[in-house]
Amino acid sequence: MGLKGSIQAAAKAAVLTDAADLQGLVSLSELLRQLASDATAEGSPEIAVRSNEAAELSDLIILRQVNDVDAAFRRVVEAIGACETASERADAPRREPPDPELLVAWIASCEGTIPDIEHLAVKAESQGFVGETAAEIRRRIHTLKGECGVLSLSQAQSVCHDLESLIDGAGQKFPVDAVLGVCDWMRALTLRLGQDAAADEPDTSAVRQILLAHLPPAVVAPIAAPIASAGTTAAAPTTSPLTDPFAGLSSIPEDQRVTMNLENADENVGDFALEAREHLANAENAVLSLEANPTDDELVNVVFRAFHTIKGVAGFLNLPRIVEVAHAAEFLLDKVRSHKIPLSAHVLELVLASSDLLGQLIGMLSGGEAPKERELRILVRRLEAACEGRALAAPGAPAARPMTKLQSDEAPTTDALASAPIAATKQTPTKTIATAKADQSVKVSTQRMDALVNLVGELVIAQLMVVQDPEVSTLHGQRVQRNLSHLGKIVRDLQETSMSLRMVTLKSTFQKMARLVRDVAAKAGKHIQLEVEGEDVELDRNVVEEIGDPLVHMIRNACDHGIEPSDERRKAGKNEIGTLRLRACHSGGSIVIEVEDDGRGLSRERILKKCLEKGLIEPTRNTNEIPDSEVFNYVFLPGFSTAEKVTDISGRGVGMDVVRRNIEALRGSVEIHSTTGKGSVFSMRLPLTMAIIDGMVVRVGQQRYIVPTLNIERSFRPTQEQLTMVLGKGELVRVRTGLLPIYRLQRIFNLNEGCEEITDGLLLILEIGKRRACVFVDEILGQQQVVIKNLGDTQPQIRGVSGGAILGDGLVALIVDVGGLLETAAGSTTQTQLI
Amino acid sequence: MAIIERTEAAAHESRGANENKFLSFCLGSEHYGVEILRVREIIGLLAVTPLPQTPAYVKGVMNLRGRIIPVIDLRLRFSLAAAEATKETCIVVLEANEQDGSQTVMGAIVDSVREVQDIPKSAIEPSPEFGCEIPLRYILGMGKVKDKVIVLLEIAEVIGMRERAQIAGAIKETERRAA
């Protein structure tokens, strides 16, 4: 049955027995010995040792040779748990704990992403199969997968990968349960990682089982094997008590209560209890509707999901008793759902009974009274029997209810006593931790943030107006002046703070990418070095948040498809080590982020071939005439991929769709430049809406402009000797480094004012990329930080102007886009020269 | 805040009492009107920063409480002769909803603002054909008030999408000529 199967069988048996159930213990001990021999045979000494220990311990318990039976049994369960983790560890290579900062950021982002996916899944379900929604879910999951990859969460990555495959092959029936199951699992994962970055990933068998149920037969085969074997072994202990359905239960004292070890309980149990109650209420409602309408499969699904969710969350919160009941009920419901057994009144009764019992168990978490141990056992047995199509009546069922009342009048059992205070004390820390977390960061809508920044901007202007008011400036009272300057200081601080709320550098994003490159390169077996430029460029926080996804995809594509393997590079005469450049700069009225690789470049032919296959291009068109830009644009279509095989890194054709959508959502654009054999450049152009720049305020006539300080090399007042005229039109100035053309700002901007004589004004040497030139202005007024604003929605992009800024006097000054300006100017001079 | 309140108020009362109300203003001797629901506010003439590479009727941009909005000269927009600014010259801040749900805000310089008038539907006549001189899509209809006729403007057309496309077109034109 394999090592895994043995471990699962033992784990299941351990859940179903306890220290008082001798028969269960005997079979458990047998299973453990079997496991030990399996483990020795398969060369897993750790598991062998652990399971041997556990087997010996359970023998001791059976013989009652231990003092504290319960504690000993707990140790048995722990040993089995250790075996499970050991085998999981053996399965997946031990992962190094991910970068804590990245992890925290990822977990935070998951808090938004997972509910979104769930919401979409539910939407897809309620609206029937909606192509767009499904595509959206797939994109999200694809992104999630990529992120998991970065964080070395191999299990999560493979779960997402499978889910993605599932959605791909789903056709008309959208696998909502699978999506929701994965969401639950991911949530469990993030919660666990949130507490301990090095924690192992939660057990995937449950989630895989859901995935499995939806997979088309061809895909099932490879994954099906281990789970199928697990299924048969899991069934084994349930078949054994066939002869006497309640065998072993009579040994349980009539008034023994269920115990739950809450000592190590999670702080999240409070939340769980709340949620679980909601789920139970939903399930009960659905069951009641089912009584009236037993053919409604969807209602069965609702109930199933409720139990399933409870089981999942309880599982990782380490609440085995809840898992036990929820699992049994879920198992039964699954059979009903797949029409293996009919939905009878008996099943509904059992489901309601499970719901009640779960309610009681959950009540224990908040200090409620524990249900009776025997009741729980009987219910589980009955559920299991029902799975096999047998209806077991509860022995002496009617007696059960009034007992609870009676019990509460008597002295409560020690167990109840013990659990109550623990649960109560647990409540308080939960709350304080929650508030502490909330204080660290607050999600605020950008609208409010914008409103605040705008208001502060107005405040600054209003304050200046007061200070500069002629009447106020005649006041010479020391107190007035002091108070005014105090006010000024506060306003400035306030402005700075409100600005800084929104601005972050690209540093953390780029660091994340460095890690990604390393991991992807390692996975693909390539040597890639990353060069980063401009990580100090500040961007609006929400822009930075949004560009993470597209960047991940672009970089993954570049590493996986762009850069060739070393031997191929060597053959092509390139440096064996591939280079990836990540660059950010202010340019052309926007922020441009480029991902450049020196790989093989995009293959025009392959893209065109695919386009023709998909019917995107008229077959009659002469493919040689289609411009590169159009050809490369097809790459952004959803589902467009020229990759021959889908790897777990990329190749499905989802990534570039994500890229374009995210960037378009930011009102940006993305372009591809590529030369076959030389490499490609993906450049994202993002708007500057709220970016801050350091600018030089310059004057031309009455007009003021802001030139980004970044682009100014230096400024100087030229002498007549430095100037040269070319053909009576083009002006040149000689500087140390050579000759530079002079562009007059007033001419580029068609102004009728400003200095005419170059020697009366100033020349600014501007530099952008490889282009350098002098721009002539009247004078420099000063340097200041400005908030870049766009020039109203209705304005199309004006070349040479990247936006506007509101100056201290409330007037608008245009911000010069140096790239666009030099281009326009160069264009018009070539023209004049030609004429 | 004031803006939000106003928009809310507008939404509240919209299609109610204000539906037939029009703000009338003058361009030279002609009277024009715009739906009051489209008027955000009226402000005195402020300094406007000129924009390069735009048609003459685009006067530039101005600061509307922290937001930069474009300002057009309605006289030039309708190909009337330019006029010197007077004491009465002011900027009417108009807003129009775009098809994609966004809102366009733009200032329009007018010679003077007259009054807010009720013009019931029954008093609005479709615009007669003028030939191609005046684009009909700018005109909502002709409002008859007492003995006067007011040209009611379709604001979305005057400042909205088509306008933007036209400005873009004008710029492309300039670029083409430059190239």
PDB file of N, CA, C and O in Angstrom, chain A residues 456 460 486-500:
ATOM      1  N   VAL A 456      -4.778  69.189   1.404  1.00  0.00           N
ATOM      2  CA  VAL A 456      -3.555  69.710   2.001  1.00  0.00           C
ATOM      3  C   VAL A 456      -2.892  70.689   1.043  1.00  0.00           C
ATOM      4  O   VAL A 456      -2.393  71.737   1.450  1.00  0.00           O
ATOM      5  N   VAL A 460      -1.927  74.562   1.821  1.00  0.00           N
ATOM      6  CA  VAL A 460      -0.632  75.202   1.639  1.00  0.00           C
ATOM      7  C   VAL A 460      -0.811  76.530   0.911  1.00  0.00           C
ATOM      8  O   VAL A 460      -0.259  77.562   1.310  1.00  0.00           O
ATOM      9  N   HIS A 486       4.982  79.399  12.824  1.00  0.00           N
ATOM     10  CA  HIS A 486       4.657  78.092  13.389  1.00  0.00           C
ATOM     11  C   HIS A 486       3.629  77.382  12.508  1.00  0.00           C
ATOM     12  O   HIS A 486       3.770  76.220  12.154  1.00  0.00           O
ATOM     13  N   LEU A 487       2.624  78.133  12.120  1.00  0.00           N
ATOM     14  CA  LEU A 487       1.582  77.593  11.256  1.00  0.00           C
ATOM     15  C   LEU A 487       2.205  77.078   9.956  1.00  0.00           C
ATOM     16  O   LEU A 487       1.906  75.971   9.498  1.00  0.00           O
ATOM     17  N   GLY A 488       3.109  77.890   9.410  1.00  0.00           N
ATOM     18  CA  GLY A 488       3.753  77.510   8.154  1.00  0.00           C
ATOM     19  C   GLY A 488       4.481  76.192   8.282  1.00  0.00           C
ATOM     20  O   GLY A 488       4.396  75.330   7.407  1.00  0.00           O
ATOM     21  N   LYS A 489       5.161  76.037   9.415  1.00  0.00           N
ATOM     22  CA  LYS A 489       5.928  74.813   9.600  1.00  0.00           C
ATOM     23  C   LYS A 489       5.015  73.588   9.660  1.00  0.00           C
ATOM     24  O   LYS A 489       5.260  72.564   9.029  1.00  0.00           O
ATOM     25  N   ILE A 490       3.926  73.761  10.429  1.00  0.00           N
ATOM     26  CA  ILE A 490       3.003  72.632  10.552  1.00  0.00           C
ATOM     27  C   ILE A 490       2.417  72.278   9.195  1.00  0.00           C
ATOM     28  O   ILE A 490       2.320  71.109   8.821  1.00  0.00           O
ATOM     29  N   VAL A 491       2.064  73.290   8.444  1.00  0.00           N
ATOM     30  CA  VAL A 491       1.456  73.029   7.137  1.00  0.00           C
ATOM     31  C   VAL A 491       2.437  72.287   6.234  1.00  0.00           C
ATOM     32  O   VAL A 491       2.068  71.339   5.554  1.00  0.00           O
ATOM     33  N   ARG A 492       3.697  72.723   6.281  1.00  0.00           N
ATOM     34  CA  ARG A 492       4.685  72.038   5.440  1.00  0.00           C
ATOM     35  C   ARG A 492       4.861  70.583   5.854  1.00  0.00           C
ATOM     36  O   ARG A 492       4.920  69.686   5.017  1.00  0.00           O
ATOM     37  N   ASP A 493       4.929  70.369   7.165  1.00  0.00           N
ATOM     38  CA  ASP A 493       5.063  68.993   7.645  1.00  0.00           C
ATOM     39  C   ASP A 493       3.878  68.152   7.205  1.00  0.00           C
ATOM     40  O   ASP A 493       4.010  67.008   6.776  1.00  0.00           O
ATOM     41  N   LEU A 494       2.719  68.765   7.350  1.00  0.00           N
ATOM     42  CA  LEU A 494       1.497  68.067   6.986  1.00  0.00           C
ATOM     43  C   LEU A 494       1.532  67.695   5.512  1.00  0.00           C
ATOM     44  O   LEU A 494       1.193  66.575   5.123  1.00  0.00           O
ATOM     45  N   GLN A 495       2.012  68.636   4.711  1.00  0.00           N
ATOM     46  CA  GLN A 495       2.075  68.366   3.280  1.00  0.00           C
ATOM     47  C   GLN A 495       3.022  67.211   2.997  1.00  0.00           C
ATOM     48  O   GLN A 495       2.694  66.289   2.259  1.00  0.00           O
ATOM     49  N   GLU A 496       4.183  67.279   3.628  1.00  0.00           N
ATOM     50  CA  GLU A 496       5.151  66.212   3.391  1.00  0.00           C
ATOM     51  C   GLU A 496       4.596  64.858   3.793  1.00  0.00           C
ATOM     52  O   GLU A 496       4.738  63.868   3.084  1.00  0.00           O
ATOM     53  N   THR A 497       3.959  64.837   4.966  1.00  0.00           N
ATOM     54  CA  THR A 497       3.431  63.567   5.447  1.00  0.00           C
ATOM     55  C   THR A 497       2.364  63.047   4.503  1.00  0.00           C
ATOM     56  O   THR A 497       2.348  61.856   4.159  1.00  0.00           O
ATOM     57  N   SER A 498       1.484  63.935   4.077  1.00  0.00           N
ATOM     58  CA  SER A 498       0.394  63.443   3.237  1.00  0.00           C
ATOM     59  C   SER A 498       0.933  62.950   1.907  1.00  0.00           C
ATOM     60  O   SER A 498       0.428  61.995   1.336  1.00  0.00           O
ATOM     61  N   MET A 499       1.976  63.593   1.426  1.00  0.00           N
ATOM     62  CA  MET A 499       2.584  63.130   0.184  1.00  0.00           C
ATOM     63  C   MET A 499       3.215  61.760   0.388  1.00  0.00           C
ATOM     64  O   MET A 499       3.062  60.861  -0.422  1.00  0.00           O
ATOM     65  N   SER A 500       3.946  61.660   1.488  1.00  0.00           N
ATOM     66  CA  SER A 500       4.706  60.426   1.693  1.00  0.00           C
ATOM     67  C   SER A 500       3.775  59.242   1.906  1.00  0.00           C
ATOM     68  O   SER A 500       4.185  58.096   1.761  1.00  0.00           O
TER      69      SER A 500
END
